[in-house]
């Protein structure tokens, strides 16, 4: 059924419910039991009017600081109170430019009709369990705003730390860098902009993800060459790279049940999960790729599953890499690795 038909049916329901509320509130006194039942009916009908038409109701109401500061209640119990409050703060700040201090001080500007409708639509999507970044269509990464859709993973803080490590670890103008499995393009675009003069190539197997990444690069003014390619069966590389960086799929299927529902149900499984019996498949592929395309003393940087840090390091050691280093993120979890390919194993120039 189309959205238009749904709105028509919703409108008819509201008229009937409102009519019943009016007709069942007569001036003629009712017996005590009748008044109690009527009161319960009115409460249920009013609740249904609110829950079944959140877009229409919210889009028409006046919005003040108190209303905005209590929006988080609509996201409970899907999220706990702390997370619900944080999500609403992100919505108001990123989508409408309202900071928490504005709400506390009661400094809320007038919302236009379009803004009220947009806020209502965002809240509906959040109530349905959609991650706030998808509901907004954007996510912040390394100080920039990136478009995100359900075709790409939502960028995480630990990936920002991986990018910072790459940028600070000898990446210089004139370097060539390959981002394997680029998704939204956040790694490739950030490094292209933060280290001007770096030649950046980014691969992804998903054409939908590449479309998002290309839009992000165009909007942010980053020169990145995007290529549809599969890390597990990569194309032939004819020019060497100084750096290969990747945030590949690494979540084992056995770990699926321990993850948040909004991640498992909404983010692309292709970019998240690997078989339990072959959890390191992408790291073996990246180690092989590095041996084929890295210049002397070239480096591989990867994000990894904290439960498989040493196992991932062993993949690169067995492939002949040296100076293999595991690094913890800001929360103390082993989440990143760097490996250096010796000159004798590097791509012939």
XYZ file of C-alpha atoms in Angstrom:
349
model
C 0.000 0.000 0.000
C 1.296 3.439 -0.873
C 2.157 6.071 1.688
C -0.664 8.236 0.298
C -3.258 5.534 0.933
C -1.893 5.013 4.426
C -2.288 8.724 5.171
C -5.891 8.641 3.916
C -6.715 5.659 6.124
C -4.959 7.322 9.053
C -6.990 10.475 8.535
C -10.259 8.489 8.499
C -9.214 6.669 11.665
C -8.465 9.935 13.435
C -11.837 11.402 12.450
C -13.676 8.316 13.704
C -11.692 8.206 16.942
C -12.229 11.915 17.540
C -15.954 11.510 16.814
C -16.170 8.635 19.293
C -14.376 10.662 21.933
C -16.882 13.450 21.444
C -19.962 11.196 21.363
C -18.814 9.162 24.362
C -18.320 12.234 26.536
C -21.995 13.233 27.024
C -23.171 15.822 29.459
C -25.689 13.286 30.796
C -24.224 11.676 33.945
C -23.218 8.030 33.703
C -23.127 5.437 36.465
C -19.773 5.198 38.264
C -18.728 2.015 36.434
C -19.672 3.571 33.116
C -17.603 6.680 33.834
C -14.590 4.543 34.718
C -14.860 2.557 31.492
C -15.328 5.735 29.499
C -12.223 7.255 31.063
C -10.161 4.189 30.177
C -11.496 4.233 26.627
C -10.668 7.920 26.219
C -7.118 7.370 27.437
C -6.606 4.461 25.023
C -8.122 6.341 22.116
C -5.966 9.403 22.815
C -2.873 7.186 23.018
C -3.735 5.589 19.685
C -4.229 8.964 18.080
C -0.736 9.952 19.185
C 1.026 6.663 18.371
C -0.696 6.075 15.030
C -0.097 9.572 13.734
C 3.235 10.748 15.173
C 4.126 12.539 11.943
C 0.882 14.514 11.722
C 0.644 15.224 15.451
C 4.249 16.278 15.950
C 4.499 18.199 12.685
C 1.593 20.420 13.692
C 2.463 21.082 17.323
C 4.426 24.053 18.616
C 8.019 23.172 19.430
C 9.587 24.707 22.513
C 12.639 23.893 24.606
C 10.671 21.591 26.907
C 9.249 19.598 23.989
C 12.681 19.149 22.434
C 14.354 18.230 25.719
C 11.882 15.373 26.292
C 11.964 13.829 22.802
C 14.282 11.109 24.079
C 11.319 9.492 25.854
C 10.000 8.370 22.466
C 13.089 6.184 21.995
C 12.690 4.290 25.276
C 12.660 1.309 25.745
C 14.409 0.617 22.417
C 17.389 2.477 23.915
C 18.211 3.138 27.536
C 17.718 6.692 28.777
C 21.369 7.724 28.437
C 21.652 6.510 24.845
C 18.250 7.934 23.915
C 19.260 11.357 25.204
C 22.554 11.182 23.287
C 20.763 10.252 20.049
C 18.342 13.167 20.349
C 21.244 15.555 21.019
C 22.897 14.376 17.799
C 19.679 14.895 15.843
C 19.063 18.403 17.147
C 22.676 19.477 16.724
C 23.506 17.904 13.346
C 20.159 18.389 11.635
C 18.920 21.640 13.182
C 21.945 23.372 14.683
C 20.598 23.259 18.244
C 23.194 22.609 20.930
C 22.362 21.208 24.389
C 23.180 24.594 25.923
C 20.473 26.152 23.728
C 17.877 23.794 25.170
C 19.007 24.315 28.751
C 18.806 28.064 28.300
C 15.435 27.867 26.537
C 16.919 29.487 23.422
C 14.976 27.628 20.754
C 14.335 29.336 17.452
C 11.063 28.979 15.591
C 10.842 25.741 13.599
C 9.433 26.011 10.096
C 6.736 23.613 8.920
C 9.314 21.759 6.816
C 11.642 21.422 9.807
C 8.852 20.060 11.998
C 7.994 17.514 9.328
C 11.632 16.523 8.932
C 12.033 16.077 12.680
C 8.884 13.955 12.780
C 10.203 11.721 9.980
C 13.572 11.313 11.708
C 11.870 10.341 14.973
C 9.718 7.776 13.207
C 12.813 6.158 11.701
C 14.580 6.138 15.064
C 11.549 4.579 16.755
C 11.659 1.850 14.099
C 15.236 1.016 15.133
C 17.167 2.745 12.377
C 20.599 4.063 13.466
C 20.652 7.813 13.921
C 23.309 8.236 11.208
C 21.090 6.565 8.612
C 18.054 8.522 9.792
C 20.036 11.743 9.323
C 21.849 10.532 6.218
C 25.192 11.748 7.599
C 27.924 10.789 10.049
C 30.839 12.727 11.468
C 34.343 11.359 10.881
C 37.657 13.029 11.665
C 36.053 16.464 11.792
C 34.109 16.146 8.532
C 30.559 15.196 7.626
C 30.119 12.140 5.394
C 27.000 10.906 3.669
C 26.008 7.435 4.846
C 23.297 5.093 3.623
C 22.463 1.464 4.469
C 24.872 0.517 1.647
C 27.880 1.487 3.803
C 29.073 0.967 7.340
C 28.689 3.842 9.765
C 32.210 5.215 10.491
C 33.499 4.463 13.999
C 35.867 6.344 16.342
C 38.427 3.525 16.272
C 38.705 3.927 12.506
C 39.578 7.583 13.084
C 42.452 6.357 15.245
C 43.636 4.043 12.474
C 43.608 6.955 10.008
C 45.538 9.156 12.430
C 48.163 6.426 12.811
C 48.612 6.175 9.032
C 48.873 9.951 8.605
C 51.428 10.340 11.410
C 53.532 7.321 10.446
C 55.485 8.693 7.510
C 52.807 9.304 4.896
C 54.142 12.185 2.822
C 53.114 14.073 -0.323
C 53.892 11.918 -3.329
C 53.062 8.655 -1.534
C 50.654 6.218 -3.157
C 47.988 4.707 -0.923
C 45.399 1.979 -1.481
C 42.258 1.774 0.673
C 40.819 -1.722 0.419
C 37.067 -1.908 1.096
C 36.431 1.815 1.241
C 32.695 1.871 2.042
C 31.708 5.509 2.542
C 35.219 6.547 1.534
C 35.955 7.995 4.967
C 39.482 6.549 5.212
C 40.567 7.370 1.669
C 39.028 10.850 1.606
C 40.372 11.833 5.022
C 43.927 10.810 4.131
C 43.725 12.495 0.721
C 42.683 15.749 2.396
C 44.905 15.549 5.493
C 48.059 14.670 3.542
C 47.814 16.773 0.358
C 49.748 15.357 -2.560
C 49.057 11.741 -1.623
C 47.793 9.695 -4.555
C 44.862 7.688 -3.216
C 43.127 4.703 -4.816
C 40.087 3.132 -3.124
C 38.494 -0.249 -3.868
C 35.122 -1.673 -2.944
C 33.189 -4.661 -4.233
C 29.832 -2.881 -3.833
C 28.742 -0.459 -6.587
C 26.230 1.095 -4.163
C 28.990 1.817 -1.649
C 31.201 3.278 -4.372
C 28.386 5.638 -5.402
C 28.214 6.972 -1.828
C 32.007 7.296 -1.632
C 32.191 9.187 -4.914
C 29.541 11.651 -3.738
C 31.460 12.199 -0.511
C 34.708 12.821 -2.375
C 33.047 15.267 -4.767
C 31.368 17.216 -1.968
C 34.502 17.375 0.187
C 36.843 18.111 -2.709
C 39.050 15.020 -2.370
C 40.957 13.533 -5.312
C 40.430 9.774 -4.953
C 40.361 7.157 -7.705
C 37.509 4.757 -6.869
C 37.573 1.281 -8.426
C 35.146 -1.618 -8.140
C 37.347 -4.478 -6.979
C 37.200 -7.444 -4.613
C 39.960 -7.887 -2.028
C 39.505 -11.656 -2.208
C 40.199 -11.688 -5.964
C 41.994 -8.400 -6.627
C 42.878 -6.982 -10.019
C 46.445 -6.894 -11.248
C 48.318 -3.888 -9.841
C 50.867 -2.421 -12.243
C 52.094 0.496 -10.102
C 53.396 0.096 -6.607
C 51.905 1.518 -3.405
C 53.634 2.808 -0.298
C 50.675 2.077 1.971
C 47.751 -0.341 1.982
C 45.072 0.433 4.577
C 41.859 -1.464 5.219
C 38.951 -1.891 7.601
C 37.758 -5.250 6.242
C 34.916 -7.490 7.462
C 36.051 -9.243 10.644
C 33.008 -10.039 12.845
C 32.504 -13.789 13.178
C 29.026 -15.172 12.666
C 29.185 -16.579 16.200
C 29.480 -13.006 17.497
C 26.326 -11.830 15.751
C 24.021 -12.423 18.728
C 26.204 -10.278 21.009
C 25.927 -7.243 18.747
C 23.363 -4.462 18.970
C 20.228 -5.131 16.939
C 20.455 -1.832 15.062
C 23.899 -2.868 13.775
C 23.003 -6.446 12.821
C 19.638 -5.562 11.292
C 20.555 -2.312 9.534
C 24.233 -2.175 8.543
C 25.438 -4.119 5.465
C 26.294 -7.720 6.382
C 28.707 -7.865 3.433
C 30.943 -5.335 5.201
C 30.623 -6.869 8.665
C 30.646 -10.653 8.836
C 33.024 -13.496 8.051
C 32.543 -17.271 8.508
C 33.535 -18.685 11.877
C 35.841 -21.213 10.198
C 37.567 -18.581 8.020
C 37.544 -15.453 10.136
C 40.931 -14.184 8.894
C 40.263 -14.567 5.176
C 40.534 -10.840 4.436
C 43.803 -10.473 6.365
C 45.385 -13.306 4.407
C 44.166 -11.588 1.229
C 45.635 -8.257 2.359
C 48.971 -9.903 3.226
C 49.114 -11.451 -0.272
C 48.087 -8.157 -1.866
C 50.811 -6.278 -0.009
C 53.455 -8.717 -1.233
C 52.267 -8.095 -4.795
C 51.888 -4.316 -4.797
C 53.930 -2.697 -2.007
C 57.137 -0.843 -2.718
C 60.252 -1.481 -0.573
C 59.460 -0.933 3.114
C 55.795 -0.495 2.244
C 53.308 -0.735 5.112
C 49.944 -2.371 5.711
C 47.535 -0.922 8.297
C 44.349 -2.733 9.273
C 41.533 -2.527 11.758
C 40.834 -5.888 13.372
C 38.700 -7.974 15.704
C 39.961 -7.389 19.251
C 39.483 -11.097 20.017
C 41.822 -12.078 17.167
C 44.710 -9.635 17.539
C 47.568 -12.132 17.879
C 46.076 -14.442 15.261
C 45.898 -11.529 12.820
C 49.488 -10.547 13.597
C 50.605 -14.122 12.906
C 49.040 -13.939 9.440
C 51.398 -11.098 8.511
C 54.435 -12.605 10.236
C 54.005 -15.882 8.361
C 53.688 -13.904 5.126
C 57.146 -12.437 5.705
C 56.271 -9.005 7.144
C 58.430 -7.472 9.860
C 57.862 -4.846 12.559
C 54.347 -6.202 13.066
C 52.755 -4.003 15.729
C 49.394 -4.266 17.457
C 47.921 -1.081 18.862
C 45.107 -0.430 21.329
C 42.349 2.116 20.807
C 41.310 4.815 23.279
C 39.244 2.253 25.198
C 42.206 -0.085 25.696
C 41.075 -2.666 23.135
C 43.479 -4.188 20.606
C 41.955 -2.880 17.388
C 44.749 -1.958 14.920
C 47.826 -3.469 13.308
C 50.745 -2.250 11.230
C 53.092 -4.520 9.282
C 56.137 -3.618 7.175
C 57.136 -5.559 4.080
C 60.916 -6.022 3.722
C 62.572 -4.858 0.517
C 63.388 -8.380 -0.614
C 59.673 -9.250 -0.698
C 58.463 -5.975 -2.187
C 57.036 -5.394 -5.627
C 59.690 -5.097 -8.299
C 59.797 -1.555 -9.640
